[in-house]
Coordinates of C-alpha atoms in Angstrom, one line a residue:
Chain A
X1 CA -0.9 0.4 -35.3
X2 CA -4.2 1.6 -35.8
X3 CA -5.9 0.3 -32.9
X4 CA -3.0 1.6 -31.5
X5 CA -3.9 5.3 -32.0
X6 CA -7.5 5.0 -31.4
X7 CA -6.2 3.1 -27.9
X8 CA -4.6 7.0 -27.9
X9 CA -7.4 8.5 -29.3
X10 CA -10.0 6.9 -26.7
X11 CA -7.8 7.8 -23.2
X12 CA -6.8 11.3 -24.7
X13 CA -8.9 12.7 -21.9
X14 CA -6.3 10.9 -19.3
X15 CA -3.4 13.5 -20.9
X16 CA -1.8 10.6 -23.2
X17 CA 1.2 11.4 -24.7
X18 CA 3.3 9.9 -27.2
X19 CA 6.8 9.3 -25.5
X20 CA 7.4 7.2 -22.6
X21 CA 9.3 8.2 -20.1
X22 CA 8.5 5.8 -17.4
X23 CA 8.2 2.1 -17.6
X24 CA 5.6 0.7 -15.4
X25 CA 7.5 -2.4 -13.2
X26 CA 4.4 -4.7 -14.7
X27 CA 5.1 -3.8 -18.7
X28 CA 7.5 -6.9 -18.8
X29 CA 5.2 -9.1 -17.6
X30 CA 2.1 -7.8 -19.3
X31 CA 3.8 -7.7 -22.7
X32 CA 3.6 -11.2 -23.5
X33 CA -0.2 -10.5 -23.2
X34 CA -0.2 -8.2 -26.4
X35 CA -2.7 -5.4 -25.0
X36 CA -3.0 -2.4 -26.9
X37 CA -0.7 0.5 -25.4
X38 CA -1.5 4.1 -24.5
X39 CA 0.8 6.6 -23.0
X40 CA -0.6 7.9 -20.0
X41 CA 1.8 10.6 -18.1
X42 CA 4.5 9.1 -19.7
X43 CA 3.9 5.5 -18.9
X44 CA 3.5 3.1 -21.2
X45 CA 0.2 1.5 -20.1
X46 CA -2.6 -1.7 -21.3
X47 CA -5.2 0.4 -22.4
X48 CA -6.9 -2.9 -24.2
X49 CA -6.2 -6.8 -24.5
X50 CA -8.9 -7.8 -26.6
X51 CA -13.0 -7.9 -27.0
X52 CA -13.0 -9.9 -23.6
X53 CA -11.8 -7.7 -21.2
X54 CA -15.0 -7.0 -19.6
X55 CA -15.8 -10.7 -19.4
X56 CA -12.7 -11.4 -17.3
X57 CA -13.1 -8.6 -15.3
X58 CA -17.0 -9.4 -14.1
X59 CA -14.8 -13.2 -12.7
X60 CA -11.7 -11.3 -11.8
X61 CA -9.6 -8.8 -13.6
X62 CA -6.2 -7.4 -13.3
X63 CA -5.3 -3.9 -14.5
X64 CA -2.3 -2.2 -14.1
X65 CA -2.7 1.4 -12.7
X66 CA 1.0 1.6 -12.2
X67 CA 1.2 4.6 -14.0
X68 CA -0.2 7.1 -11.3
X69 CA 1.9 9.6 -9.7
X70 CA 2.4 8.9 -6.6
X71 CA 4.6 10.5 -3.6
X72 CA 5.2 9.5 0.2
X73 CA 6.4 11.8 3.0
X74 CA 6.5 10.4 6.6
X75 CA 8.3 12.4 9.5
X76 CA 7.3 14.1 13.1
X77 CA 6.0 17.1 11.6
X78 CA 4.3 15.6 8.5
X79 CA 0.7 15.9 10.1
X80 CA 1.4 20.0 10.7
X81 CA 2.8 20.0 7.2
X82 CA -0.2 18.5 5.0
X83 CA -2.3 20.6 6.9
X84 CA -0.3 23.4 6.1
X85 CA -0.9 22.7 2.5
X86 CA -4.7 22.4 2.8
X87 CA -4.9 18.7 2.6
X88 CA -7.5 16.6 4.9
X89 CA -5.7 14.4 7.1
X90 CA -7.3 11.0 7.2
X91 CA -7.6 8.2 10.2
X92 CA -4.6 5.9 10.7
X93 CA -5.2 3.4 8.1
X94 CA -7.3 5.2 6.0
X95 CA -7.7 7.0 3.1
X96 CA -9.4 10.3 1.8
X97 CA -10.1 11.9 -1.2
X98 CA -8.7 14.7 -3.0
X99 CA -10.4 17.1 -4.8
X100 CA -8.9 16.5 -7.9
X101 CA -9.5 13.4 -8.0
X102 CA -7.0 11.7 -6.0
X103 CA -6.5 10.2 -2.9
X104 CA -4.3 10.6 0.3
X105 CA -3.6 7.7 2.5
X106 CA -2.0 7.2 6.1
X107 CA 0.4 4.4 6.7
X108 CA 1.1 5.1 10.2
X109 CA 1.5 7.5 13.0
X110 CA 3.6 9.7 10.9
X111 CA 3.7 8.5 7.3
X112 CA 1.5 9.7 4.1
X113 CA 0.9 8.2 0.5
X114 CA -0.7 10.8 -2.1
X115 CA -1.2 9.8 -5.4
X116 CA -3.1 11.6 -8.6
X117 CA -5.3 10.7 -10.3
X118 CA -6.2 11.9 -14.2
X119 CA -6.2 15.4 -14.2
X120 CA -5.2 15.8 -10.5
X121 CA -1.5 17.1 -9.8
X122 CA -1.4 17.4 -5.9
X123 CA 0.7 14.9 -5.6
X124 CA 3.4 16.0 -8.1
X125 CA 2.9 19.4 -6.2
X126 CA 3.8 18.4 -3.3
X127 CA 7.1 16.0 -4.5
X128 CA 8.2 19.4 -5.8
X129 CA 7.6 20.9 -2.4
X130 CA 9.1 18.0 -0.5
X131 CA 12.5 19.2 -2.2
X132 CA 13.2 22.3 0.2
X133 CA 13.1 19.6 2.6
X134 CA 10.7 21.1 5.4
X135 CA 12.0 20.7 9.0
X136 CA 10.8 17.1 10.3
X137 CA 9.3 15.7 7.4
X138 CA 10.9 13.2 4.9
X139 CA 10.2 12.7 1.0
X140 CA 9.3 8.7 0.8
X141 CA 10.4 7.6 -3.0
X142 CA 7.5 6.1 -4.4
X143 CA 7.8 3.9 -7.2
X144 CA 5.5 1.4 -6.7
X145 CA 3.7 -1.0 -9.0
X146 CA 0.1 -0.8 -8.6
X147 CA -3.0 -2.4 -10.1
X148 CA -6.5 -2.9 -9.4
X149 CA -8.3 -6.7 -9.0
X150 CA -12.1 -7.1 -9.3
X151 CA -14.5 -9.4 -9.6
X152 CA -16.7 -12.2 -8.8
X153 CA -14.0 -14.1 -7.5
X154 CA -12.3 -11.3 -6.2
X155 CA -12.6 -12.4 -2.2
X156 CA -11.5 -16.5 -3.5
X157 CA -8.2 -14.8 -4.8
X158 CA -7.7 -12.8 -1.5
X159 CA -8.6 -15.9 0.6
X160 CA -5.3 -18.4 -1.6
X161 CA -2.7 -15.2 -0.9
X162 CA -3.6 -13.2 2.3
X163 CA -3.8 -14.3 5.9
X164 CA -6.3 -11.3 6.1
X165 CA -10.2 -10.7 6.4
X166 CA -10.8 -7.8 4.6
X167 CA -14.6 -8.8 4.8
X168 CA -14.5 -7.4 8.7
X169 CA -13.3 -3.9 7.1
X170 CA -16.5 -1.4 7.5
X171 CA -15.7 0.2 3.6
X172 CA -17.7 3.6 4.7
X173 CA -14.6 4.3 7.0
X174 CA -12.3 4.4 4.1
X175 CA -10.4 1.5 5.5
X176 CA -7.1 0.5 4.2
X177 CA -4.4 -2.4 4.8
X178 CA -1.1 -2.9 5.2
X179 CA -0.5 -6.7 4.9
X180 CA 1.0 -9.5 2.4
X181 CA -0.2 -11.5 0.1
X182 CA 1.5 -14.4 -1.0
X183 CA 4.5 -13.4 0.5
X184 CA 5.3 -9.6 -0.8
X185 CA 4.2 -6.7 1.6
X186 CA 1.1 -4.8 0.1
X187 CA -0.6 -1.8 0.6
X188 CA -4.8 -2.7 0.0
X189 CA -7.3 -0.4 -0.4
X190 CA -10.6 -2.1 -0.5
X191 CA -13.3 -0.6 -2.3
X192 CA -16.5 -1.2 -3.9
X193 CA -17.5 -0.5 -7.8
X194 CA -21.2 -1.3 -9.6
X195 CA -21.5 -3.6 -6.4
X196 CA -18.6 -5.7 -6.9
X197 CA -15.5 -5.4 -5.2
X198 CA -12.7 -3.7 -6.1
X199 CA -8.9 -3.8 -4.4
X200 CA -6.0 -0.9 -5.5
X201 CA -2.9 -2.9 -4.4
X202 CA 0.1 -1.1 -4.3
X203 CA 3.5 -3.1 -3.5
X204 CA 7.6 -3.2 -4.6
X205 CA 7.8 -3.3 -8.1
X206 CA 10.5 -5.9 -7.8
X207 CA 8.3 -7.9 -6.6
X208 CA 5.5 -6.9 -10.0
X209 CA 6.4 -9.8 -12.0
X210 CA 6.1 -12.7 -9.7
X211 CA 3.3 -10.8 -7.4
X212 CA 1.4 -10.6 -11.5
X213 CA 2.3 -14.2 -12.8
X214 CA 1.0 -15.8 -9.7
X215 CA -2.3 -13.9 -8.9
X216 CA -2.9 -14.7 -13.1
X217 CA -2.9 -17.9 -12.3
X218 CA -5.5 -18.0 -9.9
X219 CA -7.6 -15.8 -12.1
X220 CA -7.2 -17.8 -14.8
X221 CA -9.0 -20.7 -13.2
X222 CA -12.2 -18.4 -12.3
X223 CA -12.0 -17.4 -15.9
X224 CA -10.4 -14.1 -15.2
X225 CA -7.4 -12.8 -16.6
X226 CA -6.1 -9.3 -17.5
X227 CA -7.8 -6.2 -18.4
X228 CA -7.0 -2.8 -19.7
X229 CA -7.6 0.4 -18.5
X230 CA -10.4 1.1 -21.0
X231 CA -12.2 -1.6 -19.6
X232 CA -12.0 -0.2 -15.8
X233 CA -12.7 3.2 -16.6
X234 CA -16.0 2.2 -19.0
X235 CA -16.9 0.7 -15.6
X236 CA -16.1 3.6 -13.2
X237 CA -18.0 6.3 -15.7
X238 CA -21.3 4.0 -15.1
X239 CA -21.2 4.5 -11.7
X240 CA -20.6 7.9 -11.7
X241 CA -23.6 8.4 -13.7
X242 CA -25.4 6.3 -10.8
X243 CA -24.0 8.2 -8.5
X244 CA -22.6 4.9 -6.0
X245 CA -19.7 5.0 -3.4
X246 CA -16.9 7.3 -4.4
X247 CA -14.5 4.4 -5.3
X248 CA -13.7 7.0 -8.4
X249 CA -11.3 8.2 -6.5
X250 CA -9.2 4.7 -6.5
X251 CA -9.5 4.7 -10.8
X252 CA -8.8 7.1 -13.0
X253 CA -11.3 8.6 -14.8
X254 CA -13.1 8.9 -18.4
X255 CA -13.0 12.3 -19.0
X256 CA -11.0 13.8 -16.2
X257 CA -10.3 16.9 -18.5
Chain B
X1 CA 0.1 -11.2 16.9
X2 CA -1.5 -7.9 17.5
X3 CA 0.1 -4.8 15.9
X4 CA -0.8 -1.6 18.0
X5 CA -1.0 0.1 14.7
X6 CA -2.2 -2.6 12.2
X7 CA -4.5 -4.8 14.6
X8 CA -4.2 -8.5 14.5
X9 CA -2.0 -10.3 11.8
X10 CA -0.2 -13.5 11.1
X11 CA 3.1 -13.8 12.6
X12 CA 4.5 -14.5 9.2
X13 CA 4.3 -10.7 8.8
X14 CA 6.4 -9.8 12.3
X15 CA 10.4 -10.0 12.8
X16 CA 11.5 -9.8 16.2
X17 CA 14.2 -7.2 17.2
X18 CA 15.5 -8.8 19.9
X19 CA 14.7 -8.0 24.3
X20 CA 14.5 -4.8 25.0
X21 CA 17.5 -3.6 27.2
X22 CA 18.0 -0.4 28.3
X23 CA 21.3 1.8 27.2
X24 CA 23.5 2.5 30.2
X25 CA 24.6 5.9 30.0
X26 CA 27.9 6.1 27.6
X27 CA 29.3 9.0 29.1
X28 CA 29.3 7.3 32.9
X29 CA 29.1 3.6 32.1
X30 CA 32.8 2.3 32.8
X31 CA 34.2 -0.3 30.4
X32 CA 32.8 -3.5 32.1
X33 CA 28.9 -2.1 31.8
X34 CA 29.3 -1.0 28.6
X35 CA 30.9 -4.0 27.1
X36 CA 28.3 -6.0 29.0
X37 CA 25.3 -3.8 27.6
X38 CA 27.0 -4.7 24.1
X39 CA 27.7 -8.0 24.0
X40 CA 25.8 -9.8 26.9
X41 CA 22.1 -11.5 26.6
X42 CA 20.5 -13.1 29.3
X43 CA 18.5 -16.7 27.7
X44 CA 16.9 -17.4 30.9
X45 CA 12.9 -17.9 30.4
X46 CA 11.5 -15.0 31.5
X47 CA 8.1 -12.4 30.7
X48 CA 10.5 -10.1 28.9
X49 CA 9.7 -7.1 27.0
X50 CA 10.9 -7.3 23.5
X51 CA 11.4 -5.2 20.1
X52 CA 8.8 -6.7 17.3
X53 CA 8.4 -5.1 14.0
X54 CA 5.4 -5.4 11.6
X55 CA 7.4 -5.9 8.3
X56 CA 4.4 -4.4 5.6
X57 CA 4.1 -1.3 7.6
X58 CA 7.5 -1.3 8.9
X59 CA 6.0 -0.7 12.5
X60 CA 8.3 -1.5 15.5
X61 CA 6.2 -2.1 18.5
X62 CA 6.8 -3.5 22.2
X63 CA 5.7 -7.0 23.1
X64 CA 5.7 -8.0 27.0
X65 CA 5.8 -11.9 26.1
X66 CA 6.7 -14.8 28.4
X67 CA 9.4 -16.9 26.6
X68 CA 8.5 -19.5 29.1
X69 CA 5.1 -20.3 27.6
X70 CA 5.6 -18.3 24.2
X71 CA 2.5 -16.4 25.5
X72 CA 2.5 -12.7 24.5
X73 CA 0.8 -10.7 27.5
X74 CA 0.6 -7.2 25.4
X75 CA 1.4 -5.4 23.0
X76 CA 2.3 -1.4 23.1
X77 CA 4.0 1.6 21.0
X78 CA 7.3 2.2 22.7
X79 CA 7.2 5.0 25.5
X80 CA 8.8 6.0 28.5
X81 CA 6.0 5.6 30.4
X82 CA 5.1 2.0 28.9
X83 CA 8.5 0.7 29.5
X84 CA 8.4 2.3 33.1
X85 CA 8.6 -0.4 36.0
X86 CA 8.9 -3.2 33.0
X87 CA 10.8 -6.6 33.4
X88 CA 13.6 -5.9 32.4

């Protein structure tokens, strides 16, 4: 219980309260794992699974970031709309960042993914916009499981599940992919952090269990495993201090508030 | 198979959507075309021009593919103008 509340304690800057209201579609795989929870706009979410976390995560790490907010639109007018709300409007099959902190993607011609980050709320902004139902553009429901994979062994794991070569992608463009991997249709961002890779993967949370169990398998055999939150975001604040990339925008961050 | 939206990807991520054919005019098609336009296919091997859909991004696309040779020719978003002067 009491690594429990400084868990709390530590990730108060990322608005932790202490009800859930949202269960993240990974928690019933994760629990098994006994991580140390925090509440994190009310998700329950693995802030810690023990003292190794950062060792599995420099061989390849799993954390579940599920607990973003995140809302889709897609629709003939959905361009002229985000522009309308002051929002850059990135390449097909690419994302930009938000000046909060979070991150807008483009699926397609016509179709959008915005998600917060800690301390952002453009995307819950706009869901609440999205309900007077502007002419031509759609509200996309948006409950996705999400984590982020890095690692040494990070490009192995992507080579056993996806027919893809993300190594072609050029990661100044901000690329992003819409592919499977070992059978469920993703959404990958690639991205890079302290000079090792790092992939936001957003996909169906029915698929969360089987998508988890199976790419912890092949972690586990690179002496990976999973990692919590705390452990990403130690990471992410050391590169901010060195100023690299702006992959911040795919993590939360320490001290967003 | 190359996605005009997505690039190249394995065909384990496309479904087909069947040849493209296009709709006779309900209001001046009699009974015989229409009933022909629903329930008739032609399975002769031909360079056809066929709905394909990228299942991740849920992308439906145009293929001009010979069935003959399983060769696809092109790839193209669906527009008048593609479809214009197409096998048909």
């Amino acid at each position: 219980m009491t690594s429990n509340r400084q868990a709390g304690a530590n990730a108060s800057a990322l608005s932790a309260s202490t009800t859930s209201l949202r269960r993240s579609p990974l928690q019933s795989a994760i629990t098994p794992h006994h991580p140390q929870w925090v509440i994190i706009d009310g998700m329950s979410t693995a802030f810690q699974f023990d003292t190794k976390d950062a060792e599995r995560m420099a061989a390849l790490g799993i954390a579940d970031l599920s607990f973003m907010f995140r809302c889709g639109l897609k629709g003939p007018h959905s361009v002229a709309w985000l522009t309308a709300q002051g929002l850059p409007i990135p390449q097909i099959n690419s994302w930009e960042p938000l000046p909060g902190g979070g991150i807008i993607a483009r699926l397609g011609v016509t179709e959008f993914l915005i998600e917060d980050s800690a301390g952002d709320s453009t995307a819950k902004q706009l869901a609440d916009a999205l309900k007077t139902r502007p002419d031509g553009v759609y509200p996309v429901l948006r409950q996705d499981a999400s984590f982020a994979v890095t690692g040494a062994f990070l490009q192995t794991l992507l080579r056993q599940t996806c027919a893809m070569n993300f190594n072609v992608l050029d990661l100044s463009t901000r690329p992003l992919a819409l592919t499977s991997m070992v059978g469920v249709q993703v959404l990958v961002i690639p991205s890079e952090l302290n000079e090792q890779p790092l992939y936001r993967v957003w996909f169906d949370g029915t698929y969360a269990d089987y998508l988890w169990q199976t790419l912890l398998g092949i972690a586990g055999e690179h002496g990976g495993g999973p990692v919590g939150l705390d452990c990403l975001m130690q990471k992410n604040a050391m590169q901010q201090n060195t100023r690299q990339h702006n992959s911040h925008h795919l993590i939360p961050q320490r001290s967003a508030r | 198979m190359t996605c005009p939206i997505n690039g190249p990807r394995p065909i384990s991520e496309f479904v087909y959507g069947g040849a493209f054919r296009p709709m006779p005019d309900p209001d001046a098609a009699n009974d015989i075309q229409w009933a022909d336009y629903v329930f008739n296919r032609s399975g002769a091997a031909a360079v056809k021009i066929e709905w394909w859909c990228h299942s991740p991004s849920t992308t439906w696309f145009m293929v001009e593919r010979d069935t003959a040779r399983d060769v696809i020719l092109r790839s193209f978003l669906y527009s008048d103008a593609a479809i214009e002067g197409a096998p048909k």
